[in-house]
CSV table of C-alpha atoms in Angstrom, one decimal:
chain,number,residue,atom,x,y,z
N,379,MET,CA,18.9,6.0,-3.3
N,380,GLN,CA,17.0,3.7,-5.6
N,381,THR,CA,18.8,1.7,-8.3
N,382,LEU,CA,16.9,1.6,-11.5
N,383,PRO,CA,17.2,-1.4,-14.0
N,384,ALA,CA,19.7,-0.7,-16.6
N,385,ALA,CA,17.2,-0.6,-19.5
N,386,VAL,CA,15.1,2.0,-17.6
N,387,ALA,CA,18.1,4.1,-16.6
N,388,ALA,CA,19.4,4.2,-20.1
N,389,ALA,CA,16.0,5.1,-21.6
N,390,ARG,CA,15.7,8.0,-19.1
N,391,GLN,CA,19.3,9.2,-19.9
N,392,LYS,CA,18.4,9.4,-23.6
N,393,ARG,CA,15.4,11.7,-22.8
N,394,ALA,CA,13.7,10.2,-25.8
N,395,GLY,CA,10.5,9.7,-23.9
N,396,GLN,CA,9.1,6.8,-22.0
N,397,ILE,CA,5.7,5.9,-20.5
N,398,THR,CA,5.5,5.0,-16.8
N,399,HIS,CA,2.6,3.1,-15.4
N,400,TYR,CA,1.7,2.4,-11.8
N,401,LEU,CA,0.8,-1.0,-10.3
N,402,ILE,CA,-1.1,-1.2,-7.2
N,403,TRP,CA,-1.5,-4.5,-5.3
N,404,ILE,CA,-3.8,-4.9,-2.3
N,405,ASN,CA,-4.1,-8.0,0.0
N,406,ALA,CA,-7.7,-7.4,0.7
N,407,ARG,CA,-9.7,-9.3,3.4
N,408,THR,CA,-13.3,-10.6,3.1
N,409,PHE,CA,-15.7,-9.8,5.9
N,410,ASP,CA,-16.0,-13.5,6.8
N,411,ASP,CA,-15.2,-14.8,10.2
N,412,PRO,CA,-12.4,-15.7,10.1
N,413,PRO,CA,-11.6,-13.5,7.0
N,414,GLN,CA,-10.1,-14.8,3.8
N,415,TYR,CA,-7.5,-13.0,1.9
N,416,GLU,CA,-8.1,-12.3,-1.7
N,417,PRO,CA,-5.5,-10.0,-3.4
N,418,VAL,CA,-6.7,-7.5,-6.0
N,419,GLY,CA,-4.5,-5.5,-8.3
N,420,PHE,CA,-5.0,-2.3,-10.4
N,421,TRP,CA,-2.7,-0.4,-12.9
N,422,THR,CA,-3.0,2.7,-14.8
N,423,GLY,CA,-3.0,0.9,-18.2
N,424,ASP,CA,-6.2,0.5,-20.5
N,425,HIS,CA,-6.6,-3.1,-20.3
N,426,ASP,CA,-6.2,-6.1,-17.8
N,427,ARG,CA,-2.6,-7.4,-17.9
N,428,GLN,CA,-0.3,-9.9,-16.3
N,429,PHE,CA,3.0,-8.8,-14.6
N,430,GLU,CA,5.5,-11.0,-13.0
N,431,VAL,CA,6.5,-9.7,-9.6
N,432,ALA,CA,9.2,-11.4,-7.5
N,433,GLY,CA,8.7,-14.6,-9.7
N,434,VAL,CA,4.9,-14.8,-9.3
N,435,SER,CA,2.4,-13.9,-12.1
N,436,ARG,CA,-0.1,-11.3,-11.0
N,437,THR,CA,-3.2,-10.0,-12.9
N,438,TYR,CA,-3.7,-6.2,-12.7
N,439,LEU,CA,-7.0,-4.7,-13.7
N,440,GLY,CA,-6.9,-1.9,-16.2
N,441,ALA,CA,-9.5,-0.1,-18.3
N,442,GLY,CA,-9.9,3.0,-16.1
N,443,GLU,CA,-9.7,1.3,-12.7
N,444,VAL,CA,-7.1,3.7,-11.5
N,445,ILE,CA,-8.0,7.2,-12.5
N,446,SER,CA,-5.3,9.4,-10.7
N,447,VAL,CA,-2.1,8.8,-8.7
N,448,ASP,CA,0.3,10.9,-6.5
N,449,GLN,CA,3.7,11.4,-7.8
N,450,LEU,CA,6.3,9.3,-6.0
N,451,ALA,CA,8.8,11.2,-3.8
N,452,GLN,CA,12.1,9.8,-2.8
N,453,THR,CA,12.9,11.2,0.7
N,454,THR,CA,14.8,10.2,3.8
N,455,GLY,CA,13.9,10.1,7.4
N,456,LEU,CA,10.9,8.8,9.3
N,457,THR,CA,8.3,11.2,8.2
N,458,VAL,CA,5.1,9.2,7.2
N,459,ARG,CA,3.9,10.5,3.7
N,460,PRO,CA,0.7,8.8,2.5
N,461,TRP,CA,0.6,8.0,-1.2
N,462,LYS,CA,-2.9,8.4,-2.7
N,463,ALA,CA,-4.6,6.8,-5.7
N,464,GLY,CA,-8.0,7.5,-7.0
N,465,ILE,CA,-9.9,4.4,-8.0
N,466,SER,CA,-13.1,4.4,-10.2
N,467,GLY,CA,-16.2,3.1,-8.2
N,468,LEU,CA,-18.3,2.7,-11.3
N,469,THR,CA,-16.9,-0.4,-12.8
N,470,ASP,CA,-17.7,-3.8,-11.4
N,471,ASN,CA,-14.2,-4.5,-10.5
N,472,GLY,CA,-13.7,-1.1,-8.8
N,473,ARG,CA,-17.0,-1.5,-6.9
N,474,ALA,CA,-16.1,-4.9,-5.7
N,475,ALA,CA,-12.7,-4.0,-4.5
N,476,ILE,CA,-13.9,-0.9,-2.7
N,477,ARG,CA,-17.1,-2.1,-1.1
N,478,GLY,CA,-16.8,-5.8,-1.1
N,479,TYR,CA,-13.6,-6.2,0.9
N,480,ASP,CA,-12.1,-4.9,4.2
N,481,LEU,CA,-9.2,-2.7,3.1
N,482,ARG,CA,-8.4,-1.2,6.5
N,483,LEU,CA,-4.7,-1.7,7.1
N,484,ALA,CA,-4.6,-4.3,4.3
N,485,GLY,CA,-1.0,-5.0,3.0
N,486,ALA,CA,-0.3,-3.0,-0.2
N,487,GLU,CA,2.5,-2.8,-2.7
N,488,VAL,CA,3.2,0.0,-5.4
N,489,HIS,CA,5.3,-0.8,-8.4
N,490,THR,CA,6.2,1.1,-11.5
N,491,VAL,CA,6.8,-0.1,-15.0
N,492,ASP,CA,8.5,1.9,-17.9
N,493,PHE,CA,7.3,1.1,-21.4
N,494,ASP,CA,9.0,1.8,-24.6
N,495,PRO,CA,6.7,4.2,-26.5
N,496,ALA,CA,7.6,2.7,-29.7
N,497,THR,CA,6.8,-0.9,-29.1
N,498,MET,CA,4.7,-0.4,-26.0
N,499,GLN,CA,6.5,-3.3,-24.3
N,500,PRO,CA,8.0,-3.1,-20.8
N,501,LEU,CA,11.6,-2.1,-20.4
N,502,SER,CA,12.2,-4.2,-17.3
N,503,ALA,CA,10.3,-6.1,-14.6
N,504,PRO,CA,8.1,-3.9,-12.3
N,505,VAL,CA,10.2,-1.8,-10.0
N,506,PRO,CA,9.1,-1.7,-6.3
N,507,GLU,CA,8.3,1.8,-4.9
N,508,ILE,CA,6.3,1.3,-1.8
N,509,PHE,CA,5.5,-1.5,0.6
N,510,GLY,CA,3.1,-0.8,3.4
N,511,ARG,CA,-0.6,-0.8,4.3
N,512,VAL,CA,-3.9,0.8,3.3
N,513,GLY,CA,-4.2,3.9,5.7
N,514,SER,CA,-7.7,4.9,4.7
N,515,VAL,CA,-10.3,4.6,2.0
N,516,THR,CA,-12.6,7.6,1.2
N,517,ILE,CA,-15.6,6.7,-0.9
N,518,GLN,CA,-16.9,9.6,-3.0
N,519,SER,CA,-20.7,9.3,-3.7
N,520,PRO,CA,-21.6,10.8,-7.2
N,521,ALA,CA,-24.1,13.5,-7.7
N,522,GLN,CA,-26.9,12.8,-10.1
N,523,GLY,CA,-25.4,12.3,-13.4
N,524,GLY,CA,-21.9,12.4,-12.0
N,525,THR,CA,-19.0,9.9,-11.7
N,526,GLY,CA,-18.2,8.5,-8.3
N,527,GLY,CA,-15.2,6.7,-6.9
N,528,ALA,CA,-12.8,6.3,-4.0
N,529,GLU,CA,-9.5,7.5,-2.8
N,530,VAL,CA,-7.1,5.0,-1.3
N,531,SER,CA,-4.3,6.2,0.9
N,532,ILE,CA,-1.3,3.9,1.3
N,533,LEU,CA,1.3,4.3,4.0
N,534,SER,CA,4.9,3.0,3.7
N,535,THR,CA,6.3,0.6,6.4
N,536,ALA,CA,7.5,3.7,8.3
N,537,TRP,CA,4.0,4.2,9.7
N,538,GLN,CA,4.7,1.1,12.1
N,539,LEU,CA,7.2,3.4,13.9
N,540,THR,CA,4.3,5.7,14.9
N,541,ARG,CA,2.5,3.1,16.9
N,542,ARG,CA,2.2,3.7,20.6
N,543,VAL,CA,4.7,2.0,22.9
N,544,PHE,CA,4.0,1.8,26.6
N,545,LEU,CA,6.8,2.8,28.8
N,546,THR,CA,6.0,0.5,31.6
N,547,ARG,CA,3.6,-2.1,32.5
N,548,SER,CA,1.7,-3.1,35.8
N,549,ALA,CA,2.2,-6.4,37.5
N,550,ALA,CA,-1.4,-7.2,36.8
N,551,GLY,CA,-0.9,-6.5,33.2
N,552,MET,CA,2.1,-8.7,33.1
N,553,ALA,CA,0.3,-11.5,35.0
N,554,GLU,CA,-2.4,-11.5,32.2
N,555,ARG,CA,0.3,-11.8,29.7
N,556,GLY,CA,1.5,-15.0,31.3
N,557,ALA,CA,4.3,-13.7,33.5
N,558,GLY,CA,3.3,-16.1,36.3
N,559,ASN,CA,4.7,-15.1,39.7
N,560,ASP,CA,7.2,-12.7,38.4
N,561,GLN,CA,7.0,-9.7,40.8
N,562,PHE,CA,9.5,-7.5,38.9
N,563,HIS,CA,6.7,-5.0,37.9
N,564,GLN,CA,4.8,-5.1,41.1
N,565,TYR,CA,5.4,-1.4,41.9
N,566,SER,CA,5.2,0.0,38.4
N,567,SER,CA,2.3,1.2,36.4
N,568,SER,CA,1.6,2.4,32.9
N,569,THR,CA,2.7,5.9,33.1
N,570,GLY,CA,2.4,7.0,29.5
N,571,ALA,CA,3.3,6.3,25.9
N,572,ASP,CA,5.6,7.6,23.2
N,573,THR,CA,5.0,8.0,19.6
N,574,TRP,CA,7.9,7.3,17.3
N,575,GLY,CA,8.4,8.7,14.0
N,576,ALA,CA,5.3,10.9,13.9
N,577,LYS,CA,5.7,14.3,12.6
N,578,GLY,CA,5.3,16.7,15.6
């Protein structure tokens, strides 16, 4: 169960209305060899803005960069549920992030910030919602006169439990891994793999 900051919890209990914005932070990689890491952030606000996350000031790009987001669902268990955000591909910043970097399995974070509708000031520091990686990026090419963009799918850290784990290894495979003359796996071989956490 997530614990909300006191100011956010109090505002929601009053049911006087609040504005919730989403912050998306992606640790993108360049296509250089070796790659360089250049983080990029987007949020659902109208203008670029700085937010302090874990004691570090980050710049999040606004002005229509994020055009749609999924609702966050609090669930239990190991079911991997991708969270999706639609990012505009027409602005310079959106185009650079989508096409200029390697986003595959890039580290990603999603935070939320509640604002007071009267003052438009944050009620608290950004609240962490998802820590994970970019699962996929789907680029939507626009028709003539239309608006294009991309959809970014973010997987929580639970996705790592779906990675294949080999049950046994051969002696040759262990030798390649630096096991030396250890003959413990001499008569074993890779017999299969289990997938943990995946929805069957």
